[in-house]
GROMACS .gro file of C-alpha atoms in nm:
model
  415
    1MET     CA    1   1.825  -4.589   1.189
    2LYS     CA    2   1.985  -4.248   1.139
    3VAL     CA    3   2.168  -4.093   1.433
    4THR     CA    4   2.322  -3.745   1.469
    5LEU     CA    5   2.559  -3.632   1.746
    6VAL     CA    6   2.555  -3.284   1.888
    7THR     CA    7   2.868  -3.190   2.102
    8VAL     CA    8   2.886  -2.925   2.358
    9GLY     CA    9   3.215  -2.834   2.537
   10CYS     CA   10   3.574  -2.940   2.533
   11LYS     CA   11   3.810  -3.121   2.288
   12LEU     CA   12   3.771  -3.441   2.508
   13ASN     CA   13   3.397  -3.426   2.447
   14GLN     CA   14   3.457  -3.387   2.075
   15PHE     CA   15   3.690  -3.692   2.083
   16GLU     CA   16   3.424  -3.901   2.262
   17SER     CA   17   3.163  -3.794   2.012
   18ASP     CA   18   3.391  -3.906   1.727
   19ALA     CA   19   3.439  -4.234   1.927
   20LEU     CA   20   3.061  -4.272   1.952
   21ALA     CA   21   3.007  -4.202   1.578
   22GLN     CA   22   3.263  -4.463   1.485
   23LYS     CA   23   3.102  -4.727   1.715
   24LEU     CA   24   2.754  -4.641   1.579
   25ARG     CA   25   2.881  -4.690   1.218
   26GLU     CA   26   3.037  -5.020   1.304
   27SER     CA   27   2.700  -5.136   1.460
   28GLY     CA   28   2.520  -5.054   1.135
   29PHE     CA   29   2.376  -4.707   1.210
   30GLU     CA   30   2.393  -4.419   0.965
   31VAL     CA   31   2.551  -4.111   1.119
   32VAL     CA   32   2.401  -3.798   0.971
   33GLY     CA   33   2.511  -3.429   1.003
   34SER     CA   34   2.198  -3.256   1.133
   35ILE     CA   35   1.905  -3.296   1.367
   36ASP     CA   36   1.638  -3.273   1.096
   37LYS     CA   37   1.781  -3.573   0.907
   38ALA     CA   38   1.802  -3.795   1.216
   39ASP     CA   39   1.572  -4.044   1.392
   40VAL     CA   40   1.783  -4.029   1.713
   41VAL     CA   41   1.964  -3.722   1.843
   42VAL     CA   42   2.250  -3.778   2.087
   43ILE     CA   43   2.360  -3.472   2.278
   44ASN     CA   44   2.706  -3.496   2.438
   45THR     CA   45   2.686  -3.231   2.710
   46CYS     CA   46   2.920  -3.012   2.913
   47THR     CA   47   2.859  -2.859   3.256
   48VAL     CA   48   3.172  -2.653   3.309
   49THR     CA   49   2.955  -2.325   3.302
   50ASN     CA   50   2.593  -2.226   3.313
   51SER     CA   51   2.628  -2.130   2.951
   52ALA     CA   52   2.727  -2.490   2.863
   53ASP     CA   53   2.419  -2.626   3.053
   54SER     CA   54   2.201  -2.372   2.860
   55LYS     CA   55   2.343  -2.472   2.523
   56SER     CA   56   2.291  -2.834   2.600
   57ARG     CA   57   1.926  -2.773   2.693
   58GLN     CA   58   1.864  -2.567   2.375
   59HIS     CA   59   1.981  -2.855   2.161
   60MET     CA   60   1.750  -3.100   2.364
   61LYS     CA   61   1.452  -2.859   2.313
   62GLN     CA   62   1.517  -2.828   1.941
   63ALA     CA   63   1.532  -3.208   1.902
   64LYS     CA   64   1.217  -3.255   2.105
   65ARG     CA   65   1.031  -2.995   1.899
   66GLU     CA   66   1.118  -3.186   1.584
   67GLY     CA   67   0.985  -3.510   1.739
   68LYS     CA   68   1.320  -3.696   1.771
   69LYS     CA   69   1.421  -3.960   2.010
   70VAL     CA   70   1.671  -3.774   2.241
   71VAL     CA   71   1.962  -3.933   2.413
   72VAL     CA   72   2.156  -3.711   2.649
   73THR     CA   73   2.503  -3.806   2.768
   74GLY     CA   74   2.821  -3.633   2.888
   75CYS     CA   75   2.896  -3.434   3.205
   76TYR     CA   76   2.567  -3.246   3.243
   77ALA     CA   77   2.379  -3.576   3.197
   78THR     CA   78   2.597  -3.725   3.467
   79THR     CA   79   2.552  -3.455   3.734
   80ASP     CA   80   2.196  -3.347   3.655
   81GLY     CA   81   2.040  -3.633   3.468
   82GLU     CA   82   1.728  -3.663   3.681
   83GLU     CA   83   1.651  -3.295   3.639
   84ILE     CA   84   1.686  -3.334   3.261
   85LEU     CA   85   1.435  -3.623   3.263
   86ASN     CA   86   1.192  -3.439   3.493
   87ARG     CA   87   1.194  -3.145   3.252
   88GLY     CA   88   1.093  -3.381   2.972
   89LEU     CA   89   1.396  -3.296   2.761
   90ALA     CA   90   1.528  -3.641   2.702
   91ASP     CA   91   1.410  -3.997   2.644
   92ILE     CA   92   1.736  -4.162   2.765
   93ILE     CA   93   2.010  -4.037   3.004
   94LEU     CA   94   2.351  -4.201   2.958
   95PRO     CA   95   2.604  -4.093   3.225
   96ASN     CA   96   2.969  -4.083   3.132
   97ASP     CA   97   3.028  -4.430   3.272
   98LYS     CA   98   2.768  -4.571   3.028
   99LYS     CA   99   2.841  -4.349   2.730
  100PHE     CA  100   2.986  -4.611   2.503
  101THR     CA  101   2.709  -4.863   2.553
  102LEU     CA  102   2.483  -4.650   2.334
  103PRO     CA  103   2.486  -4.875   2.023
  104SER     CA  104   2.377  -5.182   2.222
  105LEU     CA  105   2.114  -4.981   2.399
  106LEU     CA  106   1.968  -4.853   2.067
  107LEU     CA  107   1.979  -5.207   1.925
  108GLU     CA  108   1.825  -5.346   2.248
  109SER     CA  109   2.101  -5.610   2.249
  110PRO     CA  110   2.293  -5.726   2.554
  111GLU     CA  111   2.484  -5.433   2.709
  112GLU     CA  112   2.841  -5.419   2.593
  113LYS     CA  113   3.133  -5.334   2.825
  114GLN     CA  114   3.190  -4.963   2.890
  115GLU     CA  115   3.518  -4.831   2.753
  116ASP     CA  116   3.704  -4.550   2.928
  117PHE     CA  117   3.942  -4.521   2.643
  118PRO     CA  118   3.780  -4.598   2.303
  119LEU     CA  119   4.014  -4.586   2.001
  120VAL     CA  120   3.910  -4.353   1.730
  121VAL     CA  121   4.075  -4.397   1.395
  122GLU     CA  122   3.814  -4.207   1.176
  123TYR     CA  123   3.869  -3.831   1.172
  124GLU     CA  124   3.747  -3.596   0.896
  125ARG     CA  125   4.063  -3.398   0.837
  126THR     CA  126   4.425  -3.388   0.946
  127ARG     CA  127   4.443  -3.390   1.329
  128ALA     CA  128   4.356  -3.671   1.549
  129TYR     CA  129   4.289  -3.690   1.924
  130LEU     CA  130   4.434  -3.960   2.143
  131LYS     CA  131   4.263  -3.983   2.487
  132ILE     CA  132   4.538  -4.096   2.738
  133GLN     CA  133   4.366  -3.997   3.068
  134ASP     CA  134   4.024  -3.935   3.219
  135GLY     CA  135   3.887  -3.811   3.552
  136CYS     CA  136   4.019  -3.553   3.801
  137ASN     CA  137   4.140  -3.551   4.152
  138ARG     CA  138   4.172  -3.174   4.196
  139PHE     CA  139   3.834  -3.060   4.329
  140CYS     CA  140   3.878  -2.690   4.256
  141SER     CA  141   3.622  -2.488   4.444
  142TYR     CA  142   3.429  -2.386   4.139
  143CYS     CA  143   3.422  -2.706   3.933
  144LYS     CA  144   3.180  -3.003   3.900
  145ILE     CA  145   3.404  -3.205   3.661
  146PRO     CA  146   3.544  -3.449   3.932
  147TYR     CA  147   3.179  -3.548   4.003
  148ALA     CA  148   3.105  -3.591   3.637
  149ARG     CA  149   3.421  -3.775   3.538
  150GLY     CA  150   3.529  -3.956   3.847
  151ARG     CA  151   3.882  -4.005   3.977
  152SER     CA  152   4.194  -3.982   3.761
  153ARG     CA  153   4.288  -4.287   3.553
  154SER     CA  154   4.538  -4.335   3.267
  155LEU     CA  155   4.565  -4.557   2.956
  156PRO     CA  156   4.870  -4.783   2.994
  157LEU     CA  157   5.173  -4.659   2.807
  158PRO     CA  158   5.206  -4.966   2.569
  159GLU     CA  159   4.847  -4.919   2.463
  160VAL     CA  160   4.900  -4.552   2.404
  161VAL     CA  161   5.199  -4.638   2.177
  162ARG     CA  162   4.991  -4.890   1.991
  163ARG     CA  163   4.705  -4.651   1.926
  164PHE     CA  164   4.952  -4.370   1.835
  165ARG     CA  165   5.105  -4.591   1.568
  166GLU     CA  166   4.768  -4.677   1.425
  167LEU     CA  167   4.675  -4.309   1.396
  168ILE     CA  168   5.010  -4.237   1.227
  169SER     CA  169   4.960  -4.524   0.988
  170GLY     CA  170   4.621  -4.382   0.909
  171GLY     CA  171   4.785  -4.069   0.769
  172TYR     CA  172   4.720  -3.822   1.053
  173LYS     CA  173   4.994  -3.557   1.075
  174GLU     CA  174   4.910  -3.400   1.414
  175ILE     CA  175   4.821  -3.606   1.721
  176ILE     CA  176   4.671  -3.421   2.021
  177LEU     CA  177   4.713  -3.595   2.352
  178THR     CA  178   4.393  -3.522   2.544
  179GLY     CA  179   4.218  -3.602   2.872
  180VAL     CA  180   4.053  -3.415   3.161
  181ASN     CA  181   4.396  -3.361   3.325
  182ILE     CA  182   4.683  -3.508   3.119
  183SER     CA  183   4.931  -3.362   3.361
  184ASP     CA  184   4.805  -3.640   3.592
  185TYR     CA  185   4.911  -3.917   3.355
  186GLN     CA  186   5.058  -4.204   3.539
  187ASP     CA  187   5.133  -4.560   3.431
  188LYS     CA  188   5.346  -4.733   3.691
  189GLU     CA  189   5.657  -4.514   3.684
  190ALA     CA  190   5.570  -4.353   3.357
  191THR     CA  191   5.465  -3.981   3.367
  192LEU     CA  192   5.347  -3.757   3.091
  193PHE     CA  193   5.711  -3.669   3.005
  194THR     CA  194   5.799  -4.037   2.987
  195LEU     CA  195   5.507  -4.103   2.749
  196VAL     CA  196   5.581  -3.808   2.518
  197SER     CA  197   5.949  -3.887   2.505
  198ARG     CA  198   5.863  -4.239   2.400
  199LEU     CA  199   5.619  -4.129   2.130
  200LEU     CA  200   5.867  -3.894   1.982
  201GLU     CA  201   6.084  -4.186   1.905
  202GLU     CA  202   5.824  -4.317   1.653
  203LYS     CA  203   5.902  -4.293   1.287
  204GLY     CA  204   5.684  -4.096   1.049
  205ASP     CA  205   5.583  -3.747   0.932
  206PHE     CA  206   5.395  -3.616   1.230
  207ARG     CA  207   5.390  -3.368   1.519
  208ILE     CA  208   5.252  -3.402   1.874
  209ARG     CA  209   5.052  -3.136   2.053
  210LEU     CA  210   4.958  -3.147   2.420
  211SER     CA  211   4.613  -3.039   2.547
  212SER     CA  212   4.568  -2.837   2.877
  213LEU     CA  213   4.831  -2.877   3.158
  214GLN     CA  214   4.817  -2.792   3.516
  215PRO     CA  215   5.095  -2.535   3.607
  216ASP     CA  216   5.188  -2.699   3.939
  217GLN     CA  217   5.225  -3.046   3.774
  218PHE     CA  218   5.429  -2.917   3.478
  219GLU     CA  219   5.736  -3.136   3.438
  220GLU     CA  220   6.036  -2.909   3.371
  221ALA     CA  221   6.193  -3.197   3.185
  222PHE     CA  222   5.979  -3.084   2.899
  223LEU     CA  223   6.203  -2.789   2.847
  224THR     CA  224   6.468  -3.032   2.719
  225LEU     CA  225   6.221  -3.128   2.440
  226LEU     CA  226   6.116  -2.783   2.322
  227HIS     CA  227   6.344  -2.790   2.025
  228HIS     CA  228   6.244  -3.136   1.919
  229PRO     CA  229   6.100  -3.105   1.558
  230LYS     CA  230   5.807  -3.329   1.632
  231LEU     CA  231   5.684  -3.164   1.950
  232THR     CA  232   5.494  -2.837   1.892
  233PRO     CA  233   5.640  -2.539   2.089
  234HIS     CA  234   5.311  -2.468   2.243
  235PHE     CA  235   5.181  -2.524   2.601
  236HIS     CA  236   4.830  -2.461   2.725
  237LEU     CA  237   4.881  -2.368   3.096
  238SER     CA  238   4.550  -2.332   3.275
  239LEU     CA  239   4.589  -2.010   3.486
  240GLN     CA  240   4.232  -1.916   3.593
  241SER     CA  241   4.346  -1.599   3.782
  242GLY     CA  242   4.648  -1.372   3.806
  243SER     CA  243   4.579  -1.306   4.177
  244SER     CA  244   4.732  -1.547   4.429
  245GLU     CA  245   4.444  -1.466   4.675
  246VAL     CA  246   4.182  -1.565   4.416
  247LEU     CA  247   4.375  -1.876   4.328
  248GLN     CA  248   4.371  -1.976   4.691
  249ARG     CA  249   3.990  -1.930   4.701
  250MET     CA  250   3.971  -2.139   4.376
  251ARG     CA  251   4.171  -2.416   4.552
  252ARG     CA  252   4.433  -2.405   4.283
  253HIS     CA  253   4.772  -2.541   4.386
  254TYR     CA  254   5.005  -2.261   4.279
  255THR     CA  255   5.053  -1.885   4.318
  256ALA     CA  256   5.052  -1.614   4.049
  257GLU     CA  257   5.432  -1.570   4.114
  258PHE     CA  258   5.487  -1.945   4.059
  259PHE     CA  259   5.301  -1.936   3.733
  260LEU     CA  260   5.493  -1.629   3.603
  261THR     CA  261   5.822  -1.783   3.690
  262LEU     CA  262   5.731  -2.102   3.505
  263CYS     CA  263   5.641  -1.905   3.190
  264GLU     CA  264   5.976  -1.725   3.213
  265LYS     CA  265   6.162  -2.058   3.234
  266ILE     CA  266   5.972  -2.188   2.933
  267ARG     CA  267   6.041  -1.884   2.719
  268LEU     CA  268   6.404  -1.881   2.840
  269ALA     CA  269   6.443  -2.243   2.708
  270ARG     CA  270   6.277  -2.148   2.380
  271LYS     CA  271   6.181  -1.782   2.315
  272ASP     CA  272   5.914  -1.853   2.058
  273THR     CA  273   5.714  -2.104   2.272
  274ALA     CA  274   5.345  -2.008   2.238
  275LEU     CA  275   5.158  -2.005   2.572
  276THR     CA  276   4.777  -2.020   2.582
  277THR     CA  277   4.555  -2.030   2.890
  278ASP     CA  278   4.213  -2.019   3.047
  279ILE     CA  279   4.099  -1.735   3.283
  280ILE     CA  280   3.788  -1.704   3.494
  281VAL     CA  281   3.664  -1.339   3.543
  282GLY     CA  282   3.441  -1.230   3.829
  283PHE     CA  283   3.513  -1.514   4.073
  284PRO     CA  284   3.324  -1.458   4.408
  285LYS     CA  285   3.490  -1.172   4.611
  286GLU     CA  286   3.724  -1.082   4.331
  287THR     CA  287   3.816  -0.718   4.401
  288GLU     CA  288   3.922  -0.462   4.135
  289GLU     CA  289   4.279  -0.496   4.263
  290GLU     CA  290   4.275  -0.872   4.227
  291PHE     CA  291   4.127  -0.837   3.875
  292GLN     CA  292   4.402  -0.590   3.774
  293LYS     CA  293   4.661  -0.839   3.896
  294THR     CA  294   4.515  -1.078   3.632
  295VAL     CA  295   4.539  -0.803   3.363
  296GLU     CA  296   4.899  -0.734   3.457
  297LEU     CA  297   4.996  -1.104   3.445
  298VAL     CA  298   4.845  -1.145   3.109
  299GLN     CA  299   5.034  -0.845   2.982
  300LYS     CA  300   5.362  -0.978   3.129
  301VAL     CA  301   5.330  -1.336   2.991
  302ARG     CA  302   5.188  -1.219   2.654
  303PHE     CA  303   4.980  -1.530   2.586
  304SER     CA  304   4.921  -1.604   2.219
  305ARG     CA  305   4.560  -1.679   2.317
  306VAL     CA  306   4.340  -1.650   2.618
  307HIS     CA  307   4.016  -1.842   2.663
  308LEU     CA  308   3.801  -1.617   2.883
  309PHE     CA  309   3.503  -1.717   3.094
  310SER     CA  310   3.273  -1.514   3.316
  311TYR     CA  311   3.233  -1.707   3.645
  312SER     CA  312   2.905  -1.894   3.663
  313PRO     CA  313   2.797  -2.081   3.987
  314ARG     CA  314   2.809  -2.461   3.960
  315ALA     CA  315   2.561  -2.612   4.210
  316GLY     CA  316   2.717  -2.813   4.488
  317THR     CA  317   3.056  -2.635   4.477
  318TRP     CA  318   3.197  -2.408   4.749
  319ALA     CA  319   3.218  -2.108   4.512
  320ALA     CA  320   2.841  -2.130   4.440
  321SER     CA  321   2.759  -2.088   4.810
  322GLN     CA  322   2.943  -1.745   4.825
  323ALA     CA  323   2.809  -1.394   4.749
  324GLN     CA  324   2.821  -1.339   4.368
  325LEU     CA  325   2.946  -1.034   4.187
  326PRO     CA  326   2.704  -0.835   3.970
  327GLU     CA  327   2.669  -0.960   3.613
  328GLU     CA  328   2.741  -0.616   3.474
  329LEU     CA  329   3.069  -0.601   3.662
  330LYS     CA  330   3.172  -0.936   3.525
  331LYS     CA  331   3.088  -0.825   3.172
  332ARG     CA  332   3.297  -0.508   3.211
  333ARG     CA  333   3.598  -0.698   3.340
  334LEU     CA  334   3.560  -0.968   3.064
  335HIS     CA  335   3.554  -0.709   2.793
  336GLU     CA  336   3.853  -0.514   2.932
  337LEU     CA  337   4.061  -0.830   2.976
  338GLU     CA  338   3.964  -0.960   2.626
  339GLN     CA  339   4.078  -0.634   2.460
  340LYS     CA  340   4.414  -0.632   2.648
  341ALA     CA  341   4.470  -1.001   2.601
  342ILE     CA  342   4.424  -0.972   2.221
  343ALA     CA  343   4.658  -0.664   2.213
  344SER     CA  344   4.939  -0.836   2.407
  345ALA     CA  345   4.894  -1.149   2.197
  346GLU     CA  346   4.927  -0.951   1.877
  347SER     CA  347   5.232  -0.776   2.019
  348TRP     CA  348   5.398  -1.112   2.092
  349VAL     CA  349   5.319  -1.264   1.760
  350LYS     CA  350   5.449  -0.962   1.563
  351GLU     CA  351   5.769  -0.935   1.767
  352THR     CA  352   5.842  -1.307   1.786
  353LEU     CA  353   5.707  -1.484   1.480
  354LEU     CA  354   5.666  -1.249   1.184
  355GLY     CA  355   5.936  -1.286   0.927
  356LYS     CA  356   6.049  -1.621   1.066
  357PRO     CA  357   5.946  -1.950   0.902
  358SER     CA  358   5.650  -2.156   1.046
  359THR     CA  359   5.514  -2.484   0.953
  360VAL     CA  360   5.138  -2.505   0.865
  361LEU     CA  361   4.937  -2.821   0.852
  362VAL     CA  362   4.685  -2.760   0.575
  363GLU     CA  363   4.325  -2.831   0.671
  364GLU     CA  364   4.152  -2.681   0.372
  365SER     CA  365   4.225  -2.480   0.050
  366THR     CA  366   4.057  -2.251  -0.194
  367ASP     CA  367   4.184  -2.146  -0.539
  368GLU     CA  368   4.366  -1.854  -0.366
  369TYR     CA  369   4.454  -1.953  -0.010
  370SER     CA  370   4.528  -2.249   0.214
  371TYR     CA  371   4.433  -2.260   0.583
  372GLY     CA  372   4.553  -2.453   0.883
  373TYR     CA  373   4.733  -2.425   1.217
  374THR     CA  374   5.108  -2.355   1.270
  375GLU     CA  375   5.323  -2.542   1.522
  376HIS     CA  376   5.252  -2.244   1.757
  377TYR     CA  377   4.877  -2.314   1.733
  378LEU     CA  378   4.810  -1.999   1.536
  379TYR     CA  379   4.547  -2.021   1.259
  380ALA     CA  380   4.713  -1.935   0.932
  381ARG     CA  381   4.606  -1.813   0.594
  382VAL     CA  382   4.877  -1.887   0.335
  383LYS     CA  383   4.868  -1.765  -0.024
  384GLY     CA  384   4.844  -2.047  -0.267
  385ASN     CA  385   4.655  -2.377  -0.311
  386PHE     CA  386   4.818  -2.667  -0.130
  387PRO     CA  387   4.701  -3.024  -0.063
  388GLN     CA  388   4.498  -3.098   0.247
  389ASN     CA  389   4.687  -3.290   0.518
  390SER     CA  390   5.027  -3.162   0.399
  391PHE     CA  391   5.292  -2.965   0.596
  392ILE     CA  392   5.397  -2.648   0.419
  393GLN     CA  393   5.647  -2.383   0.513
  394CYS     CA  394   5.499  -2.041   0.567
  395MET     CA  395   5.667  -1.700   0.606
  396PRO     CA  396   5.433  -1.498   0.831
  397THR     CA  397   5.394  -1.137   0.708
  398ASP     CA  398   5.105  -0.992   0.906
  399THR     CA  399   4.834  -1.076   1.168
  400TRP     CA  400   4.462  -1.078   1.148
  401ILE     CA  401   4.183  -1.168   1.393
  402HIS     CA  402   4.000  -1.490   1.320
  403GLN     CA  403   3.716  -1.602   1.551
  404GLY     CA  404   3.841  -1.371   1.826
  405ALA     CA  405   4.205  -1.488   1.826
  406VAL     CA  406   4.522  -1.345   1.670
  407SER     CA  407   4.607  -1.530   1.351
  408ILE     CA  408   4.863  -1.485   1.079
  409LYS     CA  409   4.876  -1.420   0.711
  410GLY     CA  410   5.171  -1.552   0.520
  411GLU     CA  411   5.319  -1.675   0.198
  412SER     CA  412   5.489  -2.007   0.116
  413PRO     CA  413   5.825  -2.014  -0.066
  414SER     CA  414   5.703  -2.312  -0.266
  415ALA     CA  415   5.387  -2.115  -0.393
   0.00000   0.00000   0.00000
């Protein structure tokens, strides 16, 4: 039986799709790369926005039109599975707490035990994800994820270390620690800082990157690790709004002033630390003044990349019950902030990183150029053909825009 997996949403979803693909292969299925070649289409959905719901449904409709057996899993399947079935868009719904029983279900064999933390050792390229946490206790006023993922839980530290070693021995050069909220990592007395400090003691040619962090849970002890050669100088701090009033309505647990001070502390500890973030534009009742506070904060911090979202109501949340702003207003604000975010990012990169050596992990090469990500999580185009999955030194000489984000061009001294 041939199976294809379609993934919508975050890096954690991509990790879990990789885990499903690995389990399917181990159970004797052939995993193929497109819907038209498959007998079964597995759609791993996201429900963080209306757009994510819509993309998930589009994939379901396509698979149905082509006469495939459709299995829908992930967060949208967990919160709205009955609606999906009633629309005739799926043959099987697998909520998140049943996701990894898929192989036994397709084989009609006794149901295997669900795994919260499957181990994935088969990745296509150079970077590997290690899921260390799942679930969320935050209940922000706009978000359905706690209902889709359940309460926060963590993989025990010794097991994280064991899996980390397995990935390093498999040749992966960058390990991304991922989860719904890894800032919430807790194993007895061990916190995320404890865990990362322990992993940095491991031998090998690798670097560690952290996925999204909650500002109010940021452990300032991380500032002591910023110059460690195996920890990337890059933090993704989820802002959501630069207005303290909006943050309060969002039920976020910090103010804009707290966030700005935290960024200043990080950059004081290491000037070239790259900061990336998420921002929601057009949250209910967001005034022009509140929006401009977000613009101002973005320009003050000078994030190297901003992931922008136009607010979309999520059924069952407080924010969905409030009066909504006009879509045209959201689009205008989104466009304005996008332009200013790119300009401030380009300014920071040119001022801070150009002319100073960076390390690129090569993902792919042509005869003329090699491509990959720097330690600062900037996509780089380096002149010269270098081996995939190798670290190379790059001297950034200019910027360019790749897929809506500031990226760098450079040369390697070893070219």
